[in-house]
Coordinates of C-alpha atoms in Angstrom, one line a residue:
M28 CA 0.0 0.0 0.0
G29 CA 1.3 3.4 -0.9
K30 CA 0.2 7.1 -1.0
L31 CA 0.2 9.3 -4.0
A32 CA -0.1 13.1 -3.6
V33 CA -1.3 15.3 -6.5
V34 CA -0.7 19.0 -6.5
S35 CA -2.0 21.5 -9.2
D36 CA -1.5 25.2 -9.7
L37 CA 1.4 25.8 -7.4
H38 CA 2.4 28.9 -9.4
A39 CA 5.7 29.2 -7.6
D40 CA 6.9 32.3 -9.4
I41 CA 3.7 34.3 -9.1
N42 CA 3.4 33.2 -5.5
R43 CA 7.1 34.1 -4.9
F44 CA 7.8 30.9 -3.1
T45 CA 11.2 30.5 -1.4
T46 CA 12.9 27.2 -0.6
E47 CA 11.6 27.7 3.0
D48 CA 8.0 27.8 1.6
L49 CA 8.5 24.7 -0.4
A50 CA 10.0 23.0 2.6
Q51 CA 6.6 23.4 4.3
L52 CA 5.0 21.4 1.6
V53 CA 7.6 18.7 2.0
T54 CA 6.7 18.6 5.7
V55 CA 3.0 18.2 4.9
L56 CA 3.7 15.4 2.5
Q57 CA 5.9 13.6 4.9
E58 CA 3.4 14.0 7.7
K59 CA 0.8 12.4 5.4
K60 CA 3.2 9.6 4.7
V61 CA 3.2 10.3 1.0
D62 CA 5.6 8.1 -1.0
R63 CA 5.0 9.5 -4.5
L64 CA 4.2 13.0 -5.8
H65 CA 2.7 14.3 -9.1
F66 CA 2.3 17.9 -10.2
A67 CA -0.7 18.4 -12.4
G68 CA 0.4 21.6 -14.2
D69 CA 1.1 25.2 -13.6
L70 CA 4.1 24.8 -11.4
A71 CA 5.5 28.1 -12.8
N72 CA 5.3 30.3 -15.9
K73 CA 8.9 29.4 -16.9
V74 CA 9.8 25.9 -17.7
E75 CA 13.3 26.3 -16.1
R76 CA 11.6 27.3 -12.8
A77 CA 9.1 24.4 -13.1
L78 CA 11.9 21.9 -13.6
A79 CA 13.8 23.3 -10.7
I80 CA 10.9 22.7 -8.4
V81 CA 10.4 19.1 -9.7
A82 CA 14.1 18.5 -9.0
Y83 CA 13.8 20.0 -5.5
F84 CA 10.9 17.6 -4.6
E85 CA 12.7 14.6 -6.2
Q86 CA 15.2 14.9 -3.3
Y87 CA 12.3 13.6 -1.1
F88 CA 9.9 11.7 -3.2
P89 CA 9.7 10.0 -6.6
T90 CA 8.1 12.9 -8.6
T91 CA 6.4 13.3 -11.9
F92 CA 4.6 16.1 -13.6
N93 CA 2.5 17.2 -16.6
W94 CA 2.2 20.6 -18.0
G95 CA -0.5 23.3 -17.4
N96 CA -1.3 26.2 -19.7
H97 CA 1.2 28.5 -17.9
E98 CA 4.2 26.3 -18.8
M99 CA 2.9 25.8 -22.3
A100 CA 3.4 29.5 -23.1
D101 CA 7.1 28.9 -22.6
L102 CA 7.3 25.9 -25.0
A103 CA 7.4 25.2 -28.7
P104 CA 4.3 23.3 -30.0
E105 CA 6.2 20.0 -30.3
Q106 CA 7.5 20.2 -26.7
I107 CA 4.0 20.5 -25.1
E108 CA 2.9 16.9 -25.5
D109 CA 6.3 15.2 -25.7
Y110 CA 8.8 17.0 -23.5
P111 CA 12.1 15.2 -23.1
N112 CA 12.4 14.8 -19.4
P113 CA 12.2 11.5 -17.5
A114 CA 9.8 12.9 -14.9
F115 CA 7.4 14.2 -17.6
L116 CA 4.3 12.0 -17.5
N117 CA 1.9 12.9 -20.3
Q118 CA -0.1 10.3 -22.4
K119 CA 1.8 7.7 -20.4
A120 CA 1.0 5.2 -17.6
L121 CA 3.3 4.8 -14.6
A122 CA 2.9 1.5 -12.6
L123 CA 2.2 2.3 -9.0
N124 CA 1.8 -1.4 -8.1
H125 CA 0.8 -4.5 -9.9
T126 CA -2.9 -3.4 -10.2
T127 CA -2.9 0.4 -10.3
V128 CA -1.3 2.9 -12.7
L129 CA -1.0 6.7 -12.7
V130 CA -1.8 8.3 -16.1
G131 CA -0.6 11.8 -16.7
Y132 CA -2.5 13.9 -19.3
N133 CA -1.9 17.6 -20.0
G134 CA -5.4 18.1 -21.5
W135 CA -6.9 21.1 -23.4
Y136 CA -10.3 22.5 -24.0
D137 CA -13.2 22.2 -26.4
Y138 CA -15.1 25.5 -25.7
R139 CA -18.3 23.6 -24.5
F140 CA -18.2 25.0 -21.0
S141 CA -18.7 28.6 -22.4
T142 CA -22.1 30.4 -22.6
L143 CA -21.0 31.5 -26.0
E144 CA -21.6 29.1 -28.9
D145 CA -20.1 30.9 -31.8
E146 CA -16.5 29.7 -32.2
E147 CA -15.3 33.0 -33.8
K148 CA -16.7 35.0 -30.8
I149 CA -14.9 32.6 -28.4
K150 CA -11.6 33.0 -30.3
A151 CA -12.1 36.8 -30.1
V152 CA -12.7 36.7 -26.4
K153 CA -9.5 34.6 -26.0
Q154 CA -7.4 37.1 -27.8
L155 CA -8.7 39.9 -25.7
Y156 CA -8.7 38.5 -22.2
W157 CA -7.0 35.1 -21.8
Y158 CA -3.4 34.2 -21.0
D159 CA -3.4 31.3 -23.5
R160 CA -3.4 33.6 -26.5
V161 CA 0.4 33.4 -26.3
I162 CA 0.5 29.6 -26.5
K163 CA 1.5 28.2 -29.9
R164 CA -0.7 25.3 -31.1
N165 CA -0.7 23.7 -34.6
D166 CA -4.5 23.6 -34.9
S167 CA -7.7 25.1 -33.5
D168 CA -8.4 24.5 -29.8
P169 CA -11.3 22.1 -30.4
N170 CA -9.2 20.1 -32.9
V171 CA -6.2 20.0 -30.6
D172 CA -8.5 18.6 -27.9
L173 CA -9.9 16.0 -30.3
Q174 CA -6.5 14.8 -31.3
L175 CA -5.3 14.6 -27.7
R176 CA -8.4 12.6 -26.7
R177 CA -7.9 10.2 -29.5
R178 CA -4.4 9.5 -28.4
L179 CA -5.5 9.1 -24.7
K180 CA -8.3 6.7 -25.7
I181 CA -5.7 4.3 -27.2
L182 CA -3.9 4.3 -23.9
L183 CA -7.1 3.9 -21.8
D184 CA -8.3 1.1 -24.0
A185 CA -5.1 -0.8 -23.5
L186 CA -5.2 -0.3 -19.7
Q187 CA -8.8 -1.5 -19.6
K188 CA -7.8 -4.7 -21.5
E189 CA -5.0 -5.2 -19.0
D190 CA -7.5 -4.8 -16.1
K191 CA -5.5 -2.0 -14.6
Q192 CA -7.0 0.5 -12.1
V193 CA -6.3 4.0 -13.3
I194 CA -5.6 7.3 -11.5
L195 CA -5.7 10.1 -14.0
A196 CA -3.9 13.4 -13.3
T197 CA -4.7 16.2 -15.7
H198 CA -4.6 20.0 -15.7
F199 CA -7.9 21.0 -17.3
V200 CA -11.4 20.5 -16.0
P201 CA -13.2 17.4 -17.4
K202 CA -16.7 17.8 -15.9
K203 CA -19.3 20.6 -15.9
E204 CA -19.9 19.9 -12.2
F205 CA -16.7 21.9 -11.5
I206 CA -17.6 24.9 -13.7
V207 CA -19.1 27.9 -11.9
Y208 CA -21.5 30.1 -13.8
Q209 CA -22.0 33.6 -12.5
T210 CA -25.4 35.1 -12.1
E211 CA -24.5 38.8 -11.7
P212 CA -24.6 40.7 -15.0
K213 CA -21.3 42.4 -14.3
L214 CA -19.6 39.0 -14.1
K215 CA -21.1 37.7 -17.3
R216 CA -17.7 37.7 -19.0
W217 CA -16.4 34.9 -16.7
N218 CA -19.2 32.6 -18.1
E219 CA -17.8 33.2 -21.6
L220 CA -14.3 32.5 -20.4
N221 CA -15.3 29.1 -19.1
A222 CA -14.5 28.1 -22.7
F223 CA -10.9 27.7 -21.7
L224 CA -11.3 25.8 -18.5
G225 CA -11.6 22.3 -19.9
S226 CA -13.2 19.7 -22.1
A227 CA -16.7 18.3 -21.7
A228 CA -15.7 15.7 -24.3
L229 CA -12.9 14.4 -22.1
G230 CA -15.4 13.8 -19.3
E231 CA -17.6 11.9 -21.8
L232 CA -14.7 9.8 -22.8
L233 CA -13.8 9.0 -19.1
N234 CA -17.4 7.9 -18.6
Q235 CA -16.8 4.9 -20.9
Y236 CA -14.3 3.2 -18.5
D237 CA -15.2 1.5 -15.2
N238 CA -11.6 1.0 -14.3
I239 CA -10.8 4.7 -13.7
K240 CA -10.6 5.0 -9.9
Q241 CA -10.0 8.7 -9.6
V242 CA -9.4 11.8 -11.7
V243 CA -7.5 14.8 -10.3
F244 CA -7.2 18.2 -11.9
G245 CA -7.0 21.9 -11.2
H246 CA -6.8 25.0 -13.5
T247 CA -10.1 26.5 -12.2
H248 CA -8.4 27.9 -9.1
R249 CA -11.6 26.9 -7.2
R250 CA -11.5 24.1 -4.7
F251 CA -14.4 21.7 -4.6
N252 CA -15.5 18.7 -2.5
D253 CA -14.7 15.4 -4.2
Q254 CA -17.6 14.1 -6.3
K255 CA -18.3 10.6 -7.6
I256 CA -19.5 10.7 -11.2
H257 CA -20.2 7.5 -13.2
G258 CA -18.4 5.5 -10.6
T259 CA -15.2 7.6 -10.7
W260 CA -14.1 10.0 -8.0
Y261 CA -13.2 13.5 -9.2
S262 CA -10.9 15.8 -7.1
C263 CA -10.3 19.4 -7.7
H264 CA -8.1 21.2 -5.0
P265 CA -5.9 23.6 -6.9
F266 CA -3.5 25.7 -4.9
G267 CA -3.9 29.0 -6.9
Y268 CA -2.6 32.5 -6.6
F269 CA -1.7 34.1 -3.2
F270 CA -4.5 36.6 -3.4
E271 CA -7.0 33.7 -3.7
W272 CA -5.9 31.7 -0.7
Q273 CA -8.0 31.0 2.4
L274 CA -5.2 32.3 4.5
T275 CA -5.2 35.6 2.6
R276 CA -8.9 36.0 3.1
N277 CA -8.4 35.4 6.8
F278 CA -5.5 37.9 6.9
V279 CA -7.4 40.8 5.3
L280 CA -10.6 40.2 7.3
E281 CA -8.9 39.6 10.6
N282 CA -7.0 42.9 10.2
K283 CA -10.0 44.7 8.7
L284 CA -8.1 45.8 5.6
V285 CA -11.1 45.8 3.3
E286 CA -14.7 46.7 3.6
E287 CA -15.7 44.2 0.8
Y288 CA -13.8 41.1 0.2
N289 CA -12.8 40.7 -3.5
P290 CA -9.7 38.5 -4.3
M291 CA -9.1 40.3 -7.6
K292 CA -8.6 43.6 -5.8
L293 CA -6.3 42.5 -3.0
R294 CA -2.9 42.8 -4.6
G295 CA -2.6 46.5 -3.8
V296 CA -3.7 45.9 -0.2
L297 CA -1.3 43.0 0.3
K298 CA 1.6 45.0 -1.2
T299 CA 0.9 47.8 1.3
H300 CA 1.1 45.3 4.1
E301 CA 3.7 43.1 2.6
A302 CA 5.9 42.4 5.6
Q303 CA 2.9 41.7 7.8
F304 CA 1.3 39.4 5.2
K305 CA 4.6 37.5 4.7
E306 CA 4.8 36.8 8.4
Y307 CA 1.2 35.7 8.4
Q308 CA 1.8 33.5 5.3
T309 CA 4.7 31.8 7.0
Q310 CA 2.6 30.9 10.0
H311 CA -0.4 29.6 8.0
L312 CA 1.0 28.3 4.7
K313 CA 1.2 24.7 6.0
S314 CA -2.5 24.7 6.5
E315 CA -3.1 26.1 3.0
F316 CA -1.0 23.3 1.5
E317 CA -3.0 20.8 3.4
Q318 CA -6.2 22.1 1.9
A319 CA -4.8 22.0 -1.7
L320 CA -3.6 18.4 -1.6
T321 CA -5.2 15.3 -3.1
V322 CA -3.8 12.2 -1.4
I323 CA -4.8 8.8 -2.9
D324 CA -4.1 5.4 -1.4
Y325 CA -3.0 2.8 -3.9

């Protein structure tokens, strides 16, 4: 019996993590008796930084990773799906024991979570508002998603024939149950931007397999309770940006720094109280890491 931990959306550069900060995550993993670690994308904006973090954790645990959209912006198209690093686990299965495998899958999106239906309008919104406009792909987003799913299906079919239990780690959202639709008119744009959060078609593909034990993903920067869908557990506990953390919410509310809590408007407040916030972060970061972990027995 072993324990696999999956972490998504660490964003170590945006969150300005030091080695001391990462050491707190090591402590959490050790306390939970984890013996294998997988990063499900968005370790950092720069590949060099992402690989350095993987190397740091490899000192303590066997560690694998797949890319998220933030690293993809720093890669050539051919590197995104087939990166030459032994710890890179994408469209591959890693044996955890004689019955269970870990499958890594970068993933992509098919636009179907958006409230927009016109593909040209969705593409226009992407160019105006979304980080991924800088990512180089060799086809349209829905076609890229289709090609990746076809490749994944071949792997999943083979694992089903081998009677393997599958834990799938991916970056993008595969189920509508983890998509939030805003009701306030001023937040309507976010419902359109859901186009880039994941692939409904991936979720439909996963429904076809009764040997997929658990699917772990992030990207949405919202944490959800685990849900069992079509016999498979889905886990979404992304770490996210520092201004989105629960500890940050507690900090600004305990110190009465805002009248109305809005994570997107906290960066200026936190910069003004930078030293105080850093001290508070150091005290409470361990708890934040605990909330953003998915630990799976195998």
